[in-house]
Short mmCIF file of C-alpha atoms and ligand atoms in Angstrom, two decimals:
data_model
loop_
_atom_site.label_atom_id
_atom_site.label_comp_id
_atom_site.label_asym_id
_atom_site.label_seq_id
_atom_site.Cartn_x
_atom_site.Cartn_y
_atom_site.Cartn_z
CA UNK V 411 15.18 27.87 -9.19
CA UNK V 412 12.20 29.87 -9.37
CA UNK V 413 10.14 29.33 -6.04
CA UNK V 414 6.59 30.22 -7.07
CA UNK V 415 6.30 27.87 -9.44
CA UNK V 416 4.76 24.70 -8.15
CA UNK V 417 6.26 22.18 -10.07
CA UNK V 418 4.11 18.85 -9.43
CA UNK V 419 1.03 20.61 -10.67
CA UNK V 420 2.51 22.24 -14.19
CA UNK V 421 0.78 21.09 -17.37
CA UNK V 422 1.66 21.55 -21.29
CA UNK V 423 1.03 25.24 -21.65
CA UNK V 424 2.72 28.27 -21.90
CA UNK V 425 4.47 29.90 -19.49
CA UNK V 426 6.25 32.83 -19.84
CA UNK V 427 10.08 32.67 -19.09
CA UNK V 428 12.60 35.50 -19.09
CA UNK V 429 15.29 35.36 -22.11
CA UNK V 430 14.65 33.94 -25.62
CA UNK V 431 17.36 33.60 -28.38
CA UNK V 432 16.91 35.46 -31.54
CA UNK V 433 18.97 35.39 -34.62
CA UNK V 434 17.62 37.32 -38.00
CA UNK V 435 18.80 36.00 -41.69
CA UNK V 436 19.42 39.30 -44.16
CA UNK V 437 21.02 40.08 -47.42
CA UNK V 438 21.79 36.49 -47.52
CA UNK V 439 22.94 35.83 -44.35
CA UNK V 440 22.15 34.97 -40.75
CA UNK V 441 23.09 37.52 -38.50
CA UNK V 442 25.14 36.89 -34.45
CA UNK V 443 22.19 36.46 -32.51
CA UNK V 444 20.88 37.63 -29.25
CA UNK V 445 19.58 36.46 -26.01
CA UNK V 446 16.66 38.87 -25.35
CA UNK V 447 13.79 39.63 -22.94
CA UNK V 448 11.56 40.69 -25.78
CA UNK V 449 8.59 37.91 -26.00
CA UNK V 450 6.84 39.84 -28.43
CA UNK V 451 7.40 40.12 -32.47
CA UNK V 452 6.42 42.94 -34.37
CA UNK V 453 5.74 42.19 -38.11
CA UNK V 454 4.35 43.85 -41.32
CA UNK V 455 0.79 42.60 -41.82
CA UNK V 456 1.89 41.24 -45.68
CA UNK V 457 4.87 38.87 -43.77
CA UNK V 458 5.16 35.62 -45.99
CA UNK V 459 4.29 33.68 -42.42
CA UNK V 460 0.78 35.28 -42.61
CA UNK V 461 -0.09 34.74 -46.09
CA UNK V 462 1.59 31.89 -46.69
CA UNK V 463 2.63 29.95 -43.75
CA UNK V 464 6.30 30.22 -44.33
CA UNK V 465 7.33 29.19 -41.10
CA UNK V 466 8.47 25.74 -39.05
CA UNK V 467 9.51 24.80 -35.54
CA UNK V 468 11.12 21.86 -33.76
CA UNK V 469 10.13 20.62 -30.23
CA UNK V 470 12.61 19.47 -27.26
CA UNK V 471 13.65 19.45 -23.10
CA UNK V 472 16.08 20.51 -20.78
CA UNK V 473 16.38 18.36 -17.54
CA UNK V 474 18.03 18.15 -14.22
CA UNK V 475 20.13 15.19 -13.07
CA UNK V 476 19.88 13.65 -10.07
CA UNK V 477 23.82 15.34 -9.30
CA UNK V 478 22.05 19.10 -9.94
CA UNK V 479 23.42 19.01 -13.82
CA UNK V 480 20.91 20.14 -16.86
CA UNK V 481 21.42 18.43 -19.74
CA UNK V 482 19.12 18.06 -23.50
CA UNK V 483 18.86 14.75 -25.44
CA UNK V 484 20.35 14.92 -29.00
CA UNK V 485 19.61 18.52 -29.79
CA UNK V 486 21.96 18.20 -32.82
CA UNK V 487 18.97 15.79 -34.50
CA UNK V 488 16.52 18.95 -34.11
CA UNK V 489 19.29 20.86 -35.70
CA UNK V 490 19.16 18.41 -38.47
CA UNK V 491 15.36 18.03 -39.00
CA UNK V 492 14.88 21.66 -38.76
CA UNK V 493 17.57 22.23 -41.49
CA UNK V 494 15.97 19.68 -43.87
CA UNK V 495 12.66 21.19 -42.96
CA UNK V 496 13.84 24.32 -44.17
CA UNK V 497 15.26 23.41 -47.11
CA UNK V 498 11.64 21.69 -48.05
CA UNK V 499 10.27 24.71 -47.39
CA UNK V 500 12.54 27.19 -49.31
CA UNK V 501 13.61 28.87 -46.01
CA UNK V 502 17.62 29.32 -45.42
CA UNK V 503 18.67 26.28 -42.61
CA UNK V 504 19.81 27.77 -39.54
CA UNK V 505 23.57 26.54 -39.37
CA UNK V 506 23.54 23.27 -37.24
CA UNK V 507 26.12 23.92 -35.24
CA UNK V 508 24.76 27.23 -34.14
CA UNK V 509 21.31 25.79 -33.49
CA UNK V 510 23.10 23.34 -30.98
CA UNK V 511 25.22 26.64 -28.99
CA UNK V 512 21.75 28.74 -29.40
CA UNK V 513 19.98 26.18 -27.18
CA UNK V 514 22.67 26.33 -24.75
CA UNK V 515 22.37 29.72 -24.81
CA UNK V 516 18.84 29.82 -23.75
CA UNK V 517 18.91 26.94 -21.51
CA UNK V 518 21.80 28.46 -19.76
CA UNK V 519 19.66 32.33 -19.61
CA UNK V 520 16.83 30.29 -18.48
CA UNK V 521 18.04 28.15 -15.51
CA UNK V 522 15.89 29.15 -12.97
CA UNK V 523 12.46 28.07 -15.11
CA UNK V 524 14.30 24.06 -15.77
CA UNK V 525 12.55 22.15 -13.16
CA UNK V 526 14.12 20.28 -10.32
CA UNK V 527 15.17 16.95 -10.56
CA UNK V 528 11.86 14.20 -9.51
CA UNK V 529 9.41 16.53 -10.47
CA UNK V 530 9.12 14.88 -13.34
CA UNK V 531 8.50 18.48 -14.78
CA UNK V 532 11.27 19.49 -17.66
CA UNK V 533 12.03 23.18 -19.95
CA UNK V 534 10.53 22.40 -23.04
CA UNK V 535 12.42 24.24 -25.87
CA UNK V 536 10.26 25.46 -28.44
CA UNK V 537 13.15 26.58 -31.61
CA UNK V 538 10.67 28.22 -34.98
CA UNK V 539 11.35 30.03 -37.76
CA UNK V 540 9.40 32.04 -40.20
CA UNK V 541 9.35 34.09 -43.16
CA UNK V 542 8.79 38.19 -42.23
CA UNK V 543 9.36 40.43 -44.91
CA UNK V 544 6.51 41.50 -47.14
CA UNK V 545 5.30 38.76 -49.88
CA UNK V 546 2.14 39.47 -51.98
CA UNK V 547 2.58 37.14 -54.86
CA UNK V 548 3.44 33.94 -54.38
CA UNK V 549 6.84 33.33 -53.52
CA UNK V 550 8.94 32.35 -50.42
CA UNK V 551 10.09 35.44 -48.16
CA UNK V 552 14.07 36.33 -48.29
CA UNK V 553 13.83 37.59 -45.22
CA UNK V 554 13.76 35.19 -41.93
CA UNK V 555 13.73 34.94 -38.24
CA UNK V 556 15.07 31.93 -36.67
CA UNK V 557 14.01 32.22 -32.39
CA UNK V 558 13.91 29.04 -29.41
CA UNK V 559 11.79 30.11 -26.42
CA UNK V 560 11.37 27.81 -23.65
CA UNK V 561 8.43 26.52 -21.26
CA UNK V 562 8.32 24.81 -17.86
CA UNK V 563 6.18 21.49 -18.48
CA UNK V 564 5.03 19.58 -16.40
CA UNK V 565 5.13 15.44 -16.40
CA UNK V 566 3.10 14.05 -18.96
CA UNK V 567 1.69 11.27 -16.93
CA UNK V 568 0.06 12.20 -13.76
CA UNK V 569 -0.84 9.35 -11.66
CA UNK V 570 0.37 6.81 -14.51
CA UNK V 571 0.37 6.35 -17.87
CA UNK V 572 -2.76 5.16 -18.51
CA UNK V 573 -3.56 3.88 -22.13
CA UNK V 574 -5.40 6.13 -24.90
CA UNK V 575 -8.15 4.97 -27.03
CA UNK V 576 -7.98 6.13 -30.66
CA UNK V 577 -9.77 6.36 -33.89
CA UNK V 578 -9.11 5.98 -37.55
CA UNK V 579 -9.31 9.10 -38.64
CA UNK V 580 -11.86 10.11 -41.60
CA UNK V 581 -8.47 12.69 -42.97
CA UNK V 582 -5.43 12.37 -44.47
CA UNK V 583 -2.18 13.41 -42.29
CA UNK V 584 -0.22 14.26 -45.85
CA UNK V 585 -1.19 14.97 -49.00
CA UNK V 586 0.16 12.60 -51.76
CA UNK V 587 2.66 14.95 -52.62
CA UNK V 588 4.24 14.82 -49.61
CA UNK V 589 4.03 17.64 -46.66
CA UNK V 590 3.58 15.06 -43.71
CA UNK V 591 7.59 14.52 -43.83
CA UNK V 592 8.24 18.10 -42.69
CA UNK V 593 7.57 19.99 -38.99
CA UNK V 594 5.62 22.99 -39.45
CA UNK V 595 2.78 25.07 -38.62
CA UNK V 596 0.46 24.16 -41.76
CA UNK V 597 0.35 20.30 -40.84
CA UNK V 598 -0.58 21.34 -37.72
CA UNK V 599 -3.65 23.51 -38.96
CA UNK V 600 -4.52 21.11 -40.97
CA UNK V 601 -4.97 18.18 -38.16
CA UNK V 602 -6.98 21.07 -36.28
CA UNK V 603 -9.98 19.67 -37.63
CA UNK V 604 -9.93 16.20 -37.52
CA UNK V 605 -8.21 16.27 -34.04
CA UNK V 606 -11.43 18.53 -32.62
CA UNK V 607 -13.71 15.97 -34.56
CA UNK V 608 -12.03 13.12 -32.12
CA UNK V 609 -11.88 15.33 -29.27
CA UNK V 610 -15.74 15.38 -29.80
CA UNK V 611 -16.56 12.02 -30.24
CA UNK V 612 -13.98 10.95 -27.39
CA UNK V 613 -11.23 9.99 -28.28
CA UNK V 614 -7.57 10.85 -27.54
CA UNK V 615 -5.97 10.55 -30.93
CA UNK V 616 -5.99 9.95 -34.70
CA UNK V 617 -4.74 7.25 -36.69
CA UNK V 618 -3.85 8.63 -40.21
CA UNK V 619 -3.06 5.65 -42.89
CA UNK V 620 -1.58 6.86 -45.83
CA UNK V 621 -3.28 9.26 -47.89
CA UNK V 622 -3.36 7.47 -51.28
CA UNK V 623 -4.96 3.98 -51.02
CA UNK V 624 -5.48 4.43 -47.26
CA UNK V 625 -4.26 0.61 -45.98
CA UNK V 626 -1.03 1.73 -44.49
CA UNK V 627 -0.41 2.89 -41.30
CA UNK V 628 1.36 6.08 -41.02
CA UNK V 629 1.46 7.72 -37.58
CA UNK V 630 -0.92 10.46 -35.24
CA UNK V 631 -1.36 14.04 -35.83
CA UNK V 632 1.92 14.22 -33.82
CA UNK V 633 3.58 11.59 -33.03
CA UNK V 634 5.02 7.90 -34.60
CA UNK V 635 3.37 4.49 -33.91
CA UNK V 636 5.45 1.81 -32.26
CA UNK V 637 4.37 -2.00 -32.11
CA UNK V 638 5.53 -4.83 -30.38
CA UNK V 639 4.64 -8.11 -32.24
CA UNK V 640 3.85 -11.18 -29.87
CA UNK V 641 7.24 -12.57 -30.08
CA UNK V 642 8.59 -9.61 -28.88
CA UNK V 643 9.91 -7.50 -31.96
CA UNK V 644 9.65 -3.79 -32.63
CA UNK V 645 7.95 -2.60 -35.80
CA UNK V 646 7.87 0.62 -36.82
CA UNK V 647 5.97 2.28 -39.97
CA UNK V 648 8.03 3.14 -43.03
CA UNK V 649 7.03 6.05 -45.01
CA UNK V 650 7.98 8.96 -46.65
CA UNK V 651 5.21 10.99 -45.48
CA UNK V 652 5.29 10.77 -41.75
CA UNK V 653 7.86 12.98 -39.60
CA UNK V 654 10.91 11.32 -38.58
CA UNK V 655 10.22 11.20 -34.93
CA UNK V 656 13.60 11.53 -32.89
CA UNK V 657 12.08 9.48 -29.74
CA UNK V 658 11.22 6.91 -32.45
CA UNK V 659 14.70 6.66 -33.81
CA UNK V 660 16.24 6.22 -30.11
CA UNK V 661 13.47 3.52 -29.13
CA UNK V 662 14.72 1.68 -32.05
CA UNK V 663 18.42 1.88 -31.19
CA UNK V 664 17.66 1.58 -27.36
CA UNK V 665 15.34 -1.98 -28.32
CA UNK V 666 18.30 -3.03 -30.80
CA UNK V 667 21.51 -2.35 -29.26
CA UNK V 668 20.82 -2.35 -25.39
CA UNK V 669 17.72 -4.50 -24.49
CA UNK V 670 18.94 -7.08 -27.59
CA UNK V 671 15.45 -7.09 -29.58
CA UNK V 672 14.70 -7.63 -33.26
CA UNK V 673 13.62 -4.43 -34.74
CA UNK V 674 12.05 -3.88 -38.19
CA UNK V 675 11.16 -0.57 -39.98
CA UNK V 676 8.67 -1.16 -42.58
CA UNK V 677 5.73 -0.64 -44.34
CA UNK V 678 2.86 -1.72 -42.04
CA UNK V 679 -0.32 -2.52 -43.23
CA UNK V 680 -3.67 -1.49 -41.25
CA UNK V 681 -5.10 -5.19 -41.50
CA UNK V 682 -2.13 -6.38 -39.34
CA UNK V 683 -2.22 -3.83 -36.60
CA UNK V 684 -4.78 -6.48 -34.57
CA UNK V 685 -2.20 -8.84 -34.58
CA UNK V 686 0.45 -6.88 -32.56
CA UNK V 687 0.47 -8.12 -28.59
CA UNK V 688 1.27 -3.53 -27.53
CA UNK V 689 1.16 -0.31 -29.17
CA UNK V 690 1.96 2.86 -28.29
CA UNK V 691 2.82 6.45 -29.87
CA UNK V 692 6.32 7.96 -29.37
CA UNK V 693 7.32 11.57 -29.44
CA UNK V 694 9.00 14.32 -26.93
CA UNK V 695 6.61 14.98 -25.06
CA UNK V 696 5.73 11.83 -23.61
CA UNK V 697 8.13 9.86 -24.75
CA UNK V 698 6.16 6.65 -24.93
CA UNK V 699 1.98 6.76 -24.59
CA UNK V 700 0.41 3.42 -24.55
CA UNK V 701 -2.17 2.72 -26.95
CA UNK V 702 -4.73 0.31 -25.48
CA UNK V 703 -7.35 0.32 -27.93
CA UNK V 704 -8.43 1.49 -31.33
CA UNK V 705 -11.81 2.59 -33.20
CA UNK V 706 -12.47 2.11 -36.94
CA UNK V 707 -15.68 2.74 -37.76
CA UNK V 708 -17.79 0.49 -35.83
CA UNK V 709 -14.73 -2.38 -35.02
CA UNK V 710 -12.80 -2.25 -32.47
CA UNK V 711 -9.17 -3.29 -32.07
CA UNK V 712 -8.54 -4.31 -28.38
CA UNK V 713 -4.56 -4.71 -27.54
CA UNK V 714 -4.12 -7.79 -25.25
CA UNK V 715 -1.32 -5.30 -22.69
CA UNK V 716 -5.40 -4.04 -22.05
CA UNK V 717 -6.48 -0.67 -20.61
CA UNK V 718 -5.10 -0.37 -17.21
CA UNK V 719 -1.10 0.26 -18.06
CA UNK V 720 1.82 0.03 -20.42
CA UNK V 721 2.49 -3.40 -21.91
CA UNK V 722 5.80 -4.81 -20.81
CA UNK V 723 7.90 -4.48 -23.18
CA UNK V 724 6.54 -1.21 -24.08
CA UNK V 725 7.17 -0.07 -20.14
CA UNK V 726 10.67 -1.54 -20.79
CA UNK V 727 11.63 1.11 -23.73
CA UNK V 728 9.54 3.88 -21.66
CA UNK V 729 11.90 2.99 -18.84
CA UNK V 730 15.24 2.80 -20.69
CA UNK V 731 15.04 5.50 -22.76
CA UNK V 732 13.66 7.77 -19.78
CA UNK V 733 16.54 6.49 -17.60
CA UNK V 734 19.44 7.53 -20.15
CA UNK V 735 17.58 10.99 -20.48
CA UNK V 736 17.49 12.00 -17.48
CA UNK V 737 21.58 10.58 -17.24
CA UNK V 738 20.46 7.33 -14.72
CA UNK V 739 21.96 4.85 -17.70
CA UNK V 740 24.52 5.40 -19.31
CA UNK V 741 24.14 7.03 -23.06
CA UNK V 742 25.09 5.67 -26.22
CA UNK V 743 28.09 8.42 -27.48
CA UNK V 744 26.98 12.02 -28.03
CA UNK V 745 23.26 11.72 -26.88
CA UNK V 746 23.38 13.47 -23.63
CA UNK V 747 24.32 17.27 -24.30
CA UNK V 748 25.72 19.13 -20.86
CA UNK V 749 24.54 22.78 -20.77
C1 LIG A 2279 7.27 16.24 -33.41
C2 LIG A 2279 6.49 15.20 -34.10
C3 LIG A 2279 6.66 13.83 -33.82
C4 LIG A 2279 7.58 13.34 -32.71
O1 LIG A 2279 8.91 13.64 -32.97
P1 LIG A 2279 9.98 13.67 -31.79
O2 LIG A 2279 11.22 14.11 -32.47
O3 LIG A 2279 10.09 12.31 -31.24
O4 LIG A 2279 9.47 14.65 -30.78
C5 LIG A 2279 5.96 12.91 -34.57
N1 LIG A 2279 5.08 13.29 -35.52
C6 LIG A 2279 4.87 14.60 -35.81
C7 LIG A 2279 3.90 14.95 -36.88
C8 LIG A 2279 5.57 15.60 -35.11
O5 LIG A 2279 5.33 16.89 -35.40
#
């Protein structure tokens, strides 16, 4: 492990780390792919990427075990999202499989940077993809890049997760034709805005409702809503428009088929959100922020689980889920993916 990096203090930025996998697609076809030291890309200034965004990424972590082992939760799901992403896109999907031995690759290259076990700090694995030849009229690239670097992070919650307050947000997350469903760079620049806008006026995150009559709820600039109703069940939006959040999907199986609790996944409307006893906002990077209260436009909605920490049910997903990552419960089948 790399001894002049102090751990307990990392945040979420960038940190350089030594090898990076590349792989470049060609003539129709994706060529062996390398491990390299190279950080940098070199690209012609006309590359469909700069003129037309052509380009997506996925978002996961390495950890330690307890026993010294580093293991990644369900990278095969990334595989899958980034493939359909792809395909929405018009870029070539980066053969599944391959994605999966590619991030062992550069987990493996990279041991020294994946943080010791109780650190709470993990390698965050940051797999994009873009578009590089030269493309002046408008059409997708046929040339591509497909690349994971990786990241030391540090834990998301330092001195406890304390809930956010959010806002309904003034923006649309997705247009009505659909782009929300899909990870890339250009929903991201898009939610630059509105996210500085509730920076500014102090708050930690947007609520986006959906983007044609604007009662639903869909989910933040990046990551799904979960609720716990006060008898105890876990609802989850339905939509079309919102990105399938992998942290989502295991909370749901985790609440269903381990802790024994009701789940439903379904259209939820705005005017019921008061009535839910916790909410919180699920993705991989801190698995499960609580969501104490939330703004919209002069009314507040105040969640009973209150300001100071996670409801209890809520704490009992965080704690679950958190527990099987980092291999202290046992896994449902083909979750846990030894490097
Ligand atoms: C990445 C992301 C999420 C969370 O997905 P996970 O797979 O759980 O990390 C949710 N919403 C958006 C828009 C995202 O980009």
């Amino acid at each position: 492990m790399k001894q002049d990096i102090d751990w307990g203090s990392l945040g979420f930025g960038y940190i350089k780390t030594d090898y990076r996998y590349v792989s470049k697609f060609k003539d129709g076809k994706w060529d062996d792919g390398v491990i390299t030291e190279d950080a940098n890309i070199t690209l012609s200034e006309c590359a469909c990427v700069f003129q037309y965004s052509q380009s997506c990424f996925e978002g996961l972590k390495a950890y330690r075990t307890k026993d010294d082992r580093i293991v990644c939760f369900r990278p095969d799901m990334n595989a899958k999202r980034m493939a359909d992403t792809a395909e929405r896109l018009v870029m070539p999907p980066f053969p599944e499989d391959r994605f999966v031995e590619a991030v062992k690759q550069v987990v493996k290259a990279n041991a020294d940077f994946v943080p010791p076990y109780g650190t709470g700090a993990t390698l965050y694995l940051r797999p994009f993809m873009m578009g590089t030849n030269p493309v002046i009229g408008v059409k997708p690239a046929d040339e591509f890049e497909f690349r994971i670097f990786t990241t030391p992070v540090g834990p998301y919650f330092k001195g406890g997760a304390k809930p956010i307050t959010i806002k309904v947000s003034d923006y649309d997350r997705a247009a009505p034709h659909g782009t929300g469903n899909i990870k890339a760079g250009l929903n991201y620049a898009m939610s630059l805005y509105p996210i500085t806008v509730a920076h500014e006026e102090g708050f930690a995150e947007n609520m986006y409702l959906d983007a044609a009559t604007r009662t639903k709820v869909e989910e933040t600039g990046g990551a799904n809503f979960i609720f716990i109703t006060k008898d105890g069940t876990l609802v989850t939006p339905k939509s079309d428009s919102i990105l399938p959040s992998i942290t989502r999907r295991s909370i749901c199986y985790v609440a269903e088929h381990i802790l024994g609790m009701k789940v439903e996944h379904r259209e939820v409307l705005f005017s019921e959100v008061a009535d839910f006893a916790e909410c919180g906002l699920c993705g991989t990077a801190a698995v499960i922020s609580p969501v104490g209260r939330i703004f919209d436009h002069g009314k507040e909605i105040n969640f009973p689980a209150g300001m100071d920490d996670m409801g209890p049910v809520t704490r009992k997903l965080y704690e679950t889920l958190t527990g099987i990552q980092k291999c202290e419960i046992e896994a449902p089948e083909g979750w846990i993916v030894e490097i």
